PDB file of N, CA and C in Angstrom:
ATOM      1  N   MET A  14     -14.950   3.292   8.863  1.00 70.00           N
ATOM      2  CA  MET A  14     -13.973   4.172   9.462  1.00 70.00           C
ATOM      3  C   MET A  14     -12.648   4.040   8.715  1.00 70.00           C
ATOM      4  N   ARG A  15     -12.051   5.145   8.436  1.00 80.00           N
ATOM      5  CA  ARG A  15     -10.778   5.148   7.715  1.00 80.00           C
ATOM      6  C   ARG A  15      -9.642   4.766   8.643  1.00 80.00           C
ATOM      7  N   GLN A  16      -8.701   4.035   8.065  1.00 89.00           N
ATOM      8  CA  GLN A  16      -7.505   3.639   8.801  1.00 89.00           C
ATOM      9  C   GLN A  16      -6.339   4.522   8.359  1.00 89.00           C
ATOM     10  N   ILE A  17      -5.576   4.970   9.319  1.00 92.00           N
ATOM     11  CA  ILE A  17      -4.363   5.728   9.036  1.00 92.00           C
ATOM     12  C   ILE A  17      -3.185   4.809   9.335  1.00 92.00           C
ATOM     13  N   LEU A  18      -2.320   4.631   8.345  1.00 94.00           N
ATOM     14  CA  LEU A  18      -1.189   3.716   8.474  1.00 94.00           C
ATOM     15  C   LEU A  18       0.108   4.479   8.707  1.00 94.00           C
ATOM     16  N   ASN A  19       0.976   3.896   9.521  1.00 93.00           N
ATOM     17  CA  ASN A  19       2.310   4.474   9.671  1.00 93.00           C
ATOM     18  C   ASN A  19       3.203   3.919   8.558  1.00 93.00           C
ATOM     19  N   ILE A  20       4.421   4.400   8.487  1.00 94.00           N
ATOM     20  CA  ILE A  20       5.319   4.034   7.381  1.00 94.00           C
ATOM     21  C   ILE A  20       5.606   2.535   7.354  1.00 94.00           C
ATOM     22  N   GLU A  21       5.703   1.914   8.529  1.00 95.00           N
ATOM     23  CA  GLU A  21       5.964   0.473   8.579  1.00 95.00           C
ATOM     24  C   GLU A  21       4.786  -0.316   8.008  1.00 95.00           C
ATOM     25  N   GLN A  22       3.579   0.113   8.320  1.00 95.00           N
ATOM     26  CA  GLN A  22       2.389  -0.559   7.800  1.00 95.00           C
ATOM     27  C   GLN A  22       2.260  -0.368   6.291  1.00 95.00           C
ATOM     28  N   VAL A  23       2.587   0.827   5.823  1.00 95.00           N
ATOM     29  CA  VAL A  23       2.564   1.088   4.374  1.00 95.00           C
ATOM     30  C   VAL A  23       3.579   0.190   3.676  1.00 95.00           C
ATOM     31  N   ALA A  24       4.770   0.118   4.229  1.00 95.00           N
ATOM     32  CA  ALA A  24       5.821  -0.719   3.639  1.00 95.00           C
ATOM     33  C   ALA A  24       5.377  -2.174   3.590  1.00 95.00           C
ATOM     34  N   PHE A  25       4.769  -2.657   4.661  1.00 94.00           N
ATOM     35  CA  PHE A  25       4.277  -4.036   4.697  1.00 94.00           C
ATOM     36  C   PHE A  25       3.230  -4.254   3.610  1.00 94.00           C
ATOM     37  N   LYS A  26       2.322  -3.311   3.478  1.00 93.00           N
ATOM     38  CA  LYS A  26       1.248  -3.414   2.483  1.00 93.00           C
ATOM     39  C   LYS A  26       1.808  -3.470   1.062  1.00 93.00           C
ATOM     40  N   LEU A  27       2.918  -2.771   0.828  1.00 93.00           N
ATOM     41  CA  LEU A  27       3.527  -2.737  -0.501  1.00 93.00           C
ATOM     42  C   LEU A  27       4.606  -3.801  -0.682  1.00 93.00           C
ATOM     43  N   ASN A  28       4.814  -4.587   0.360  1.00 92.00           N
ATOM     44  CA  ASN A  28       5.843  -5.629   0.331  1.00 92.00           C
ATOM     45  C   ASN A  28       7.227  -5.023   0.086  1.00 92.00           C
ATOM     46  N   ARG A  29       7.467  -3.923   0.766  1.00 94.00           N
ATOM     47  CA  ARG A  29       8.736  -3.206   0.672  1.00 94.00           C
ATOM     48  C   ARG A  29       9.209  -2.870   2.084  1.00 94.00           C
ATOM     49  N   SER A  30      10.401  -2.338   2.193  1.00 94.00           N
ATOM     50  CA  SER A  30      10.919  -1.909   3.495  1.00 94.00           C
ATOM     51  C   SER A  30      10.556  -0.437   3.714  1.00 94.00           C
ATOM     52  N   PRO A  31      10.505  -0.008   4.980  1.00 94.00           N
ATOM     53  CA  PRO A  31      10.264   1.417   5.229  1.00 94.00           C
ATOM     54  C   PRO A  31      11.308   2.308   4.552  1.00 94.00           C
ATOM     55  N   SER A  32      12.566   1.858   4.512  1.00 95.00           N
ATOM     56  CA  SER A  32      13.593   2.682   3.863  1.00 95.00           C
ATOM     57  C   SER A  32      13.321   2.821   2.363  1.00 95.00           C
ATOM     58  N   TYR A  33      12.747   1.783   1.747  1.00 94.00           N
ATOM     59  CA  TYR A  33      12.379   1.878   0.331  1.00 94.00           C
ATOM     60  C   TYR A  33      11.356   2.999   0.145  1.00 94.00           C
ATOM     61  N   ILE A  34      10.358   3.052   1.026  1.00 93.00           N
ATOM     62  CA  ILE A  34       9.327   4.090   0.925  1.00 93.00           C
ATOM     63  C   ILE A  34       9.975   5.466   1.087  1.00 93.00           C
ATOM     64  N   TYR A  35      10.825   5.624   2.098  1.00 92.00           N
ATOM     65  CA  TYR A  35      11.507   6.905   2.317  1.00 92.00           C
ATOM     66  C   TYR A  35      12.328   7.322   1.097  1.00 92.00           C
ATOM     67  N   HIS A  36      13.135   6.417   0.583  1.00 94.00           N
ATOM     68  CA  HIS A  36      14.042   6.756  -0.517  1.00 94.00           C
ATOM     69  C   HIS A  36      13.331   6.950  -1.855  1.00 94.00           C
ATOM     70  N   ASN A  37      12.159   6.356  -2.016  1.00 93.00           N
ATOM     71  CA  ASN A  37      11.443   6.429  -3.294  1.00 93.00           C
ATOM     72  C   ASN A  37      10.152   7.230  -3.205  1.00 93.00           C
ATOM     73  N   ARG A  38       9.987   7.960  -2.128  1.00 92.00           N
ATOM     74  CA  ARG A  38       8.736   8.684  -1.906  1.00 92.00           C
ATOM     75  C   ARG A  38       8.396   9.630  -3.054  1.00 92.00           C
ATOM     76  N   ARG A  39       9.339  10.412  -3.498  1.00 93.00           N
ATOM     77  CA  ARG A  39       9.068  11.386  -4.579  1.00 93.00           C
ATOM     78  C   ARG A  39       8.671  10.672  -5.876  1.00 93.00           C
ATOM     79  N   ARG A  40       9.370   9.601  -6.193  1.00 92.00           N
ATOM     80  CA  ARG A  40       9.044   8.845  -7.407  1.00 92.00           C
ATOM     81  C   ARG A  40       7.654   8.221  -7.286  1.00 92.00           C
ATOM     82  N   LEU A  41       7.349   7.669  -6.115  1.00 92.00           N
ATOM     83  CA  LEU A  41       6.029   7.079  -5.889  1.00 92.00           C
ATOM     84  C   LEU A  41       4.940   8.146  -6.011  1.00 92.00           C
ATOM     85  N   GLU A  42       5.160   9.290  -5.382  1.00 93.00           N
ATOM     86  CA  GLU A  42       4.175  10.372  -5.445  1.00 93.00           C
ATOM     87  C   GLU A  42       3.990  10.875  -6.873  1.00 93.00           C
ATOM     88  N   ALA A  43       5.053  10.876  -7.670  1.00 91.00           N
ATOM     89  CA  ALA A  43       4.947  11.284  -9.074  1.00 91.00           C
ATOM     90  C   ALA A  43       4.056  10.331  -9.860  1.00 91.00           C
ATOM     91  N   SER A  44       3.956   9.076  -9.381  1.00 87.00           N
ATOM     92  CA  SER A  44       3.088   8.105 -10.055  1.00 87.00           C
ATOM     93  C   SER A  44       1.690   8.077  -9.437  1.00 87.00           C
ATOM     94  N   GLY A  45       1.398   9.065  -8.577  1.00 91.00           N
ATOM     95  CA  GLY A  45       0.067   9.162  -7.999  1.00 91.00           C
ATOM     96  C   GLY A  45      -0.073   8.581  -6.601  1.00 91.00           C
ATOM     97  N   PHE A  46       1.026   8.089  -6.028  1.00 94.00           N
ATOM     98  CA  PHE A  46       0.963   7.533  -4.676  1.00 94.00           C
ATOM     99  C   PHE A  46       0.548   8.633  -3.709  1.00 94.00           C
ATOM    100  N   PRO A  47      -0.360   8.320  -2.772  1.00 94.00           N
ATOM    101  CA  PRO A  47      -0.837   9.366  -1.861  1.00 94.00           C
ATOM    102  C   PRO A  47       0.262   9.921  -0.954  1.00 94.00           C
ATOM    103  N   LYS A  48       0.177  11.205  -0.724  1.00 93.00           N
ATOM    104  CA  LYS A  48       1.125  11.857   0.183  1.00 93.00           C
ATOM    105  C   LYS A  48       0.675  11.604   1.625  1.00 93.00           C
ATOM    106  N   PRO A  49       1.631  11.628   2.556  1.00 92.00           N
ATOM    107  CA  PRO A  49       1.241  11.452   3.963  1.00 92.00           C
ATOM    108  C   PRO A  49       0.380  12.627   4.429  1.00 92.00           C
ATOM    109  N   LEU A  50      -0.481  12.352   5.376  1.00 90.00           N
ATOM    110  CA  LEU A  50      -1.371  13.368   5.920  1.00 90.00           C
ATOM    111  C   LEU A  50      -0.667  14.049   7.093  1.00 90.00           C
ATOM    112  N   GLU A  51      -0.063  15.186   6.826  1.00 82.00           N
ATOM    113  CA  GLU A  51       0.727  15.881   7.847  1.00 82.00           C
ATOM    114  C   GLU A  51      -0.121  16.242   9.062  1.00 82.00           C
ATOM    115  N   ILE A  52      -1.388  16.564   8.832  1.00 79.00           N
ATOM    116  CA  ILE A  52      -2.267  16.944   9.931  1.00 79.00           C
ATOM    117  C   ILE A  52      -2.479  15.791  10.913  1.00 79.00           C
ATOM    118  N   LEU A  53      -2.255  14.562  10.442  1.00 65.00           N
ATOM    119  CA  LEU A  53      -2.412  13.384  11.299  1.00 65.00           C
ATOM    120  C   LEU A  53      -1.063  12.758  11.633  1.00 65.00           C
ATOM    121  N   GLY A  54      -0.045  13.564  11.717  1.00 78.00           N
ATOM    122  CA  GLY A  54       1.265  13.071  12.115  1.00 78.00           C
ATOM    123  C   GLY A  54       2.023  12.358  11.019  1.00 78.00           C
ATOM    124  N   GLY A  55       1.663  12.615   9.789  1.00 82.00           N
ATOM    125  CA  GLY A  55       2.395  12.010   8.676  1.00 82.00           C
ATOM    126  C   GLY A  55       1.945  10.610   8.321  1.00 82.00           C
ATOM    127  N   GLY A  56       0.789  10.189   8.826  1.00 92.00           N
ATOM    128  CA  GLY A  56       0.262   8.873   8.478  1.00 92.00           C
ATOM    129  C   GLY A  56      -0.332   8.867   7.084  1.00 92.00           C
ATOM    130  N   TYR A  57      -0.584   7.674   6.581  1.00 94.00           N
ATOM    131  CA  TYR A  57      -1.128   7.502   5.236  1.00 94.00           C
ATOM    132  C   TYR A  57      -2.544   6.947   5.305  1.00 94.00           C
ATOM    133  N   ASP A  58      -3.415   7.462   4.459  1.00 93.00           N
ATOM    134  CA  ASP A  58      -4.788   6.979   4.365  1.00 93.00           C
ATOM    135  C   ASP A  58      -4.785   5.630   3.641  1.00 93.00           C
ATOM    136  N   GLU A  59      -5.204   4.577   4.345  1.00 93.00           N
ATOM    137  CA  GLU A  59      -5.170   3.237   3.760  1.00 93.00           C
ATOM    138  C   GLU A  59      -6.059   3.136   2.517  1.00 93.00           C
ATOM    139  N   ALA A  60      -7.223   3.784   2.541  1.00 92.00           N
ATOM    140  CA  ALA A  60      -8.121   3.728   1.384  1.00 92.00           C
ATOM    141  C   ALA A  60      -7.464   4.353   0.153  1.00 92.00           C
ATOM    142  N   ALA A  61      -6.729   5.439   0.341  1.00 93.00           N
ATOM    143  CA  ALA A  61      -6.039   6.086  -0.779  1.00 93.00           C
ATOM    144  C   ALA A  61      -4.941   5.182  -1.333  1.00 93.00           C
ATOM    145  N   ILE A  62      -4.246   4.477  -0.447  1.00 94.00           N
ATOM    146  CA  ILE A  62      -3.208   3.547  -0.895  1.00 94.00           C
ATOM    147  C   ILE A  62      -3.837   2.388  -1.656  1.00 94.00           C
ATOM    148  N   ASP A  63      -4.958   1.873  -1.153  1.00 92.00           N
ATOM    149  CA  ASP A  63      -5.648   0.784  -1.849  1.00 92.00           C
ATOM    150  C   ASP A  63      -6.096   1.219  -3.242  1.00 92.00           C
ATOM    151  N   LEU A  64      -6.602   2.446  -3.347  1.00 92.00           N
ATOM    152  CA  LEU A  64      -7.020   2.971  -4.649  1.00 92.00           C
ATOM    153  C   LEU A  64      -5.822   3.072  -5.591  1.00 92.00           C
ATOM    154  N   TRP A  65      -4.694   3.555  -5.082  1.00 92.00           N
ATOM    155  CA  TRP A  65      -3.471   3.635  -5.893  1.00 92.00           C
ATOM    156  C   TRP A  65      -3.048   2.249  -6.355  1.00 92.00           C
ATOM    157  N   LEU A  66      -3.088   1.268  -5.454  1.00 90.00           N
ATOM    158  CA  LEU A  66      -2.736  -0.107  -5.831  1.00 90.00           C
ATOM    159  C   LEU A  66      -3.669  -0.630  -6.917  1.00 90.00           C
ATOM    160  N   ASP A  67      -4.967  -0.365  -6.762  1.00 87.00           N
ATOM    161  CA  ASP A  67      -5.928  -0.798  -7.783  1.00 87.00           C
ATOM    162  C   ASP A  67      -5.587  -0.196  -9.141  1.00 87.00           C
ATOM    163  N   ARG A  68      -5.218   1.067  -9.147  1.00 87.00           N
ATOM    164  CA  ARG A  68      -4.857   1.720 -10.417  1.00 87.00           C
ATOM    165  C   ARG A  68      -3.590   1.120 -11.011  1.00 87.00           C
ATOM    166  N   GLN A  69      -2.649   0.749 -10.149  1.00 83.00           N
ATOM    167  CA  GLN A  69      -1.426   0.117 -10.644  1.00 83.00           C
ATOM    168  C   GLN A  69      -1.756  -1.229 -11.285  1.00 83.00           C
ATOM    169  N   ILE A  70      -2.667  -1.954 -10.668  1.00 79.00           N
ATOM    170  CA  ILE A  70      -3.050  -3.264 -11.196  1.00 79.00           C
ATOM    171  C   ILE A  70      -3.819  -3.104 -12.507  1.00 79.00           C
ATOM    172  N   GLU A  71      -4.628  -2.035 -12.619  1.00 75.00           N
ATOM    173  CA  GLU A  71      -5.330  -1.775 -13.877  1.00 75.00           C
ATOM    174  C   GLU A  71      -4.338  -1.553 -15.012  1.00 75.00           C
ATOM    175  N   ASN A  72      -3.179  -1.013 -14.687  1.00 70.00           N
ATOM    176  CA  ASN A  72      -2.130  -0.769 -15.676  1.00 70.00           C
ATOM    177  C   ASN A  72      -1.132  -1.910 -15.705  1.00 70.00           C
ATOM    178  N   LYS A  73      -1.571  -3.080 -15.300  1.00 63.00           N
ATOM    179  CA  LYS A  73      -0.671  -4.229 -15.142  1.00 63.00           C
ATOM    180  C   LYS A  73      -0.022  -4.671 -16.439  1.00 63.00           C
ATOM    181  N   ASP A  74      -0.572  -4.293 -17.579  1.00 61.00           N
ATOM    182  CA  ASP A  74       0.042  -4.692 -18.845  1.00 61.00           C
ATOM    183  C   ASP A  74       1.439  -4.090 -19.000  1.00 61.00           C
ATOM    184  N   ASN A  75       1.718  -3.049 -18.216  1.00 59.00           N
ATOM    185  CA  ASN A  75       3.038  -2.425 -18.263  1.00 59.00           C
ATOM    186  C   ASN A  75       4.055  -3.148 -17.388  1.00 59.00           C
ATOM    187  N   LEU A  76       3.580  -4.095 -16.554  1.00 55.00           N
ATOM    188  CA  LEU A  76       4.470  -4.810 -15.639  1.00 55.00           C
ATOM    189  C   LEU A  76       4.965  -6.105 -16.257  1.00 55.00           C
ATOM    190  N   PRO A  77       6.173  -6.523 -15.905  1.00 55.00           N
ATOM    191  CA  PRO A  77       6.623  -7.851 -16.323  1.00 55.00           C
ATOM    192  C   PRO A  77       5.701  -8.915 -15.725  1.00 55.00           C
ATOM    193  N   THR A  78       5.587 -10.059 -16.373  1.00 56.00           N
ATOM    194  CA  THR A  78       4.652 -11.105 -15.960  1.00 56.00           C
ATOM    195  C   THR A  78       4.830 -11.526 -14.510  1.00 56.00           C
ATOM    196  N   VAL A  79       6.044 -11.784 -14.070  1.00 56.00           N
ATOM    197  CA  VAL A  79       6.274 -12.249 -12.696  1.00 56.00           C
ATOM    198  C   VAL A  79       5.825 -11.197 -11.695  1.00 56.00           C
ATOM    199  N   GLU A  80       6.179  -9.951 -11.931  1.00 62.00           N
ATOM    200  CA  GLU A  80       5.775  -8.886 -11.013  1.00 62.00           C
ATOM    201  C   GLU A  80       4.260  -8.716 -11.021  1.00 62.00           C
ATOM    202  N   ARG A  81       3.643  -8.807 -12.186  1.00 61.00           N
ATOM    203  CA  ARG A  81       2.195  -8.684 -12.296  1.00 61.00           C
ATOM    204  C   ARG A  81       1.509  -9.779 -11.497  1.00 61.00           C
ATOM    205  N   GLU A  82       1.984 -11.030 -11.649  1.00 66.00           N
ATOM    206  CA  GLU A  82       1.373 -12.143 -10.928  1.00 66.00           C
ATOM    207  C   GLU A  82       1.566 -12.011  -9.428  1.00 66.00           C
ATOM    208  N   SER A  83       2.740 -11.595  -8.989  1.00 73.00           N
ATOM    209  CA  SER A  83       2.965 -11.467  -7.547  1.00 73.00           C
ATOM    210  C   SER A  83       2.158 -10.302  -6.976  1.00 73.00           C
ATOM    211  N   THR A  84       2.000  -9.231  -7.743  1.00 76.00           N
ATOM    212  CA  THR A  84       1.188  -8.101  -7.294  1.00 76.00           C
ATOM    213  C   THR A  84      -0.262  -8.519  -7.141  1.00 76.00           C
ATOM    214  N   GLU A  85      -0.784  -9.238  -8.107  1.00 77.00           N
ATOM    215  CA  GLU A  85      -2.167  -9.696  -8.032  1.00 77.00           C
ATOM    216  C   GLU A  85      -2.358 -10.689  -6.893  1.00 77.00           C
ATOM    217  N   ALA A  86      -1.420 -11.586  -6.705  1.00 78.00           N
ATOM    218  CA  ALA A  86      -1.510 -12.569  -5.617  1.00 78.00           C
ATOM    219  C   ALA A  86      -1.477 -11.859  -4.269  1.00 78.00           C
ATOM    220  N   PHE A  87      -0.579 -10.900  -4.112  1.00 80.00           N
ATOM    221  CA  PHE A  87      -0.484 -10.147  -2.862  1.00 80.00           C
ATOM    222  C   PHE A  87      -1.803  -9.429  -2.580  1.00 80.00           C
ATOM    223  N   ARG A  88      -2.388  -8.827  -3.582  1.00 82.00           N
ATOM    224  CA  ARG A  88      -3.649  -8.108  -3.407  1.00 82.00           C
ATOM    225  C   ARG A  88      -4.771  -9.061  -3.018  1.00 82.00           C
ATOM    226  N   ARG A  89      -4.841 -10.225  -3.675  1.00 83.00           N
ATOM    227  CA  ARG A  89      -5.887 -11.203  -3.339  1.00 83.00           C
ATOM    228  C   ARG A  89      -5.740 -11.694  -1.901  1.00 83.00           C
ATOM    229  N   ILE A  90      -4.522 -11.985  -1.498  1.00 83.00           N
ATOM    230  CA  ILE A  90      -4.280 -12.451  -0.128  1.00 83.00           C
ATOM    231  C   ILE A  90      -4.652 -11.361   0.872  1.00 83.00           C
ATOM    232  N   ASN A  91      -4.245 -10.143   0.596  1.00 81.00           N
ATOM    233  CA  ASN A  91      -4.560  -9.034   1.486  1.00 81.00           C
ATOM    234  C   ASN A  91      -6.070  -8.846   1.613  1.00 81.00           C
ATOM    235  N   ASN A  92      -6.794  -8.963   0.505  1.00 82.00           N
ATOM    236  CA  ASN A  92      -8.248  -8.843   0.545  1.00 82.00           C
ATOM    237  C   ASN A  92      -8.875  -9.967   1.354  1.00 82.00           C
ATOM    238  N   ARG A  93      -8.377 -11.185   1.204  1.00 82.00           N
ATOM    239  CA  ARG A  93      -8.904 -12.313   1.979  1.00 82.00           C
ATOM    240  C   ARG A  93      -8.686 -12.110   3.465  1.00 82.00           C
ATOM    241  N   ILE A  94      -7.493 -11.677   3.827  1.00 81.00           N
ATOM    242  CA  ILE A  94      -7.198 -11.431   5.240  1.00 81.00           C
ATOM    243  C   ILE A  94      -8.141 -10.365   5.789  1.00 81.00           C
ATOM    244  N   SER A  95      -8.373  -9.312   5.028  1.00 81.00           N
ATOM    245  CA  SER A  95      -9.273  -8.241   5.468  1.00 81.00           C
ATOM    246  C   SER A  95     -10.692  -8.750   5.661  1.00 81.00           C
ATOM    247  N   ARG A  96     -11.136  -9.641   4.776  1.00 83.00           N
ATOM    248  CA  ARG A  96     -12.488 -10.192   4.910  1.00 83.00           C
ATOM    249  C   ARG A  96     -12.590 -11.165   6.080  1.00 83.00           C
ATOM    250  N   LEU A  97     -11.560 -11.975   6.282  1.00 83.00           N
ATOM    251  CA  LEU A  97     -11.590 -12.963   7.360  1.00 83.00           C
ATOM    252  C   LEU A  97     -11.428 -12.329   8.738  1.00 83.00           C
ATOM    253  N   PHE A  98     -10.630 -11.288   8.807  1.00 82.00           N
ATOM    254  CA  PHE A  98     -10.331 -10.648  10.085  1.00 82.00           C
ATOM    255  C   PHE A  98     -10.562  -9.141   9.983  1.00 82.00           C
ATOM    256  N   PRO A  99     -11.819  -8.700   9.840  1.00 79.00           N
ATOM    257  CA  PRO A  99     -12.071  -7.273   9.632  1.00 79.00           C
ATOM    258  C   PRO A  99     -11.635  -6.393  10.798  1.00 79.00           C
ATOM    259  N   SER A 100     -11.582  -6.949  11.987  1.00 76.00           N
ATOM    260  CA  SER A 100     -11.196  -6.125  13.134  1.00 76.00           C
ATOM    261  C   SER A 100      -9.707  -6.214  13.441  1.00 76.00           C
ATOM    262  N   LEU A 101      -8.980  -6.996  12.648  1.00 67.00           N
ATOM    263  CA  LEU A 101      -7.545  -7.161  12.885  1.00 67.00           C
ATOM    264  C   LEU A 101      -6.812  -5.875  12.547  1.00 67.00           C
ATOM    265  N   GLU A 102      -6.042  -5.392  13.490  1.00 57.00           N
ATOM    266  CA  GLU A 102      -5.226  -4.205  13.250  1.00 57.00           C
ATOM    267  C   GLU A 102      -3.777  -4.618  13.296  1.00 57.00           C
ATOM    268  N   GLN A 103      -2.988  -4.021  12.434  1.00 47.00           N
ATOM    269  CA  GLN A 103      -1.553  -4.301  12.461  1.00 47.00           C
ATOM    270  C   GLN A 103      -0.964  -3.615  13.676  1.00 47.00           C
ATOM    271  N   LYS A 104      -0.146  -4.349  14.396  1.00 44.00           N
ATOM    272  CA  LYS A 104       0.496  -3.790  15.577  1.00 44.00           C
ATOM    273  C   LYS A 104       1.875  -3.276  15.207  1.00 44.00           C
ATOM    274  N   GLU A 105       2.239  -2.176  15.841  1.00 40.00           N
ATOM    275  CA  GLU A 105       3.577  -1.634  15.615  1.00 40.00           C
ATOM    276  C   GLU A 105       4.586  -2.504  16.332  1.00 40.00           C
ATOM    277  N   VAL A 106       5.721  -2.697  15.685  1.00 36.00           N
ATOM    278  CA  VAL A 106       6.789  -3.504  16.284  1.00 36.00           C
ATOM    279  C   VAL A 106       7.810  -2.603  16.921  1.00 36.00           C
TER     280      VAL A 106
END
């Protein structure tokens, strides 16, 4: 089943603030970041975001070493959490 994320969940997944997503949305979308699904209230498809992240990591040679390592570490941790707690849903604050 596909998960639809709100802006806060997307920001958490990207290790950014919601305001960062709002202010950089056009730039992110220009790099292939998925657009919000207006039909579902502006939520984001988590699978599409994961695919975008995977593509960013594939192009990791373009990233500085520290950012590349932190991006890979964040992705590994996120994958472990998903495997350990598959039914865990992020709660809105």
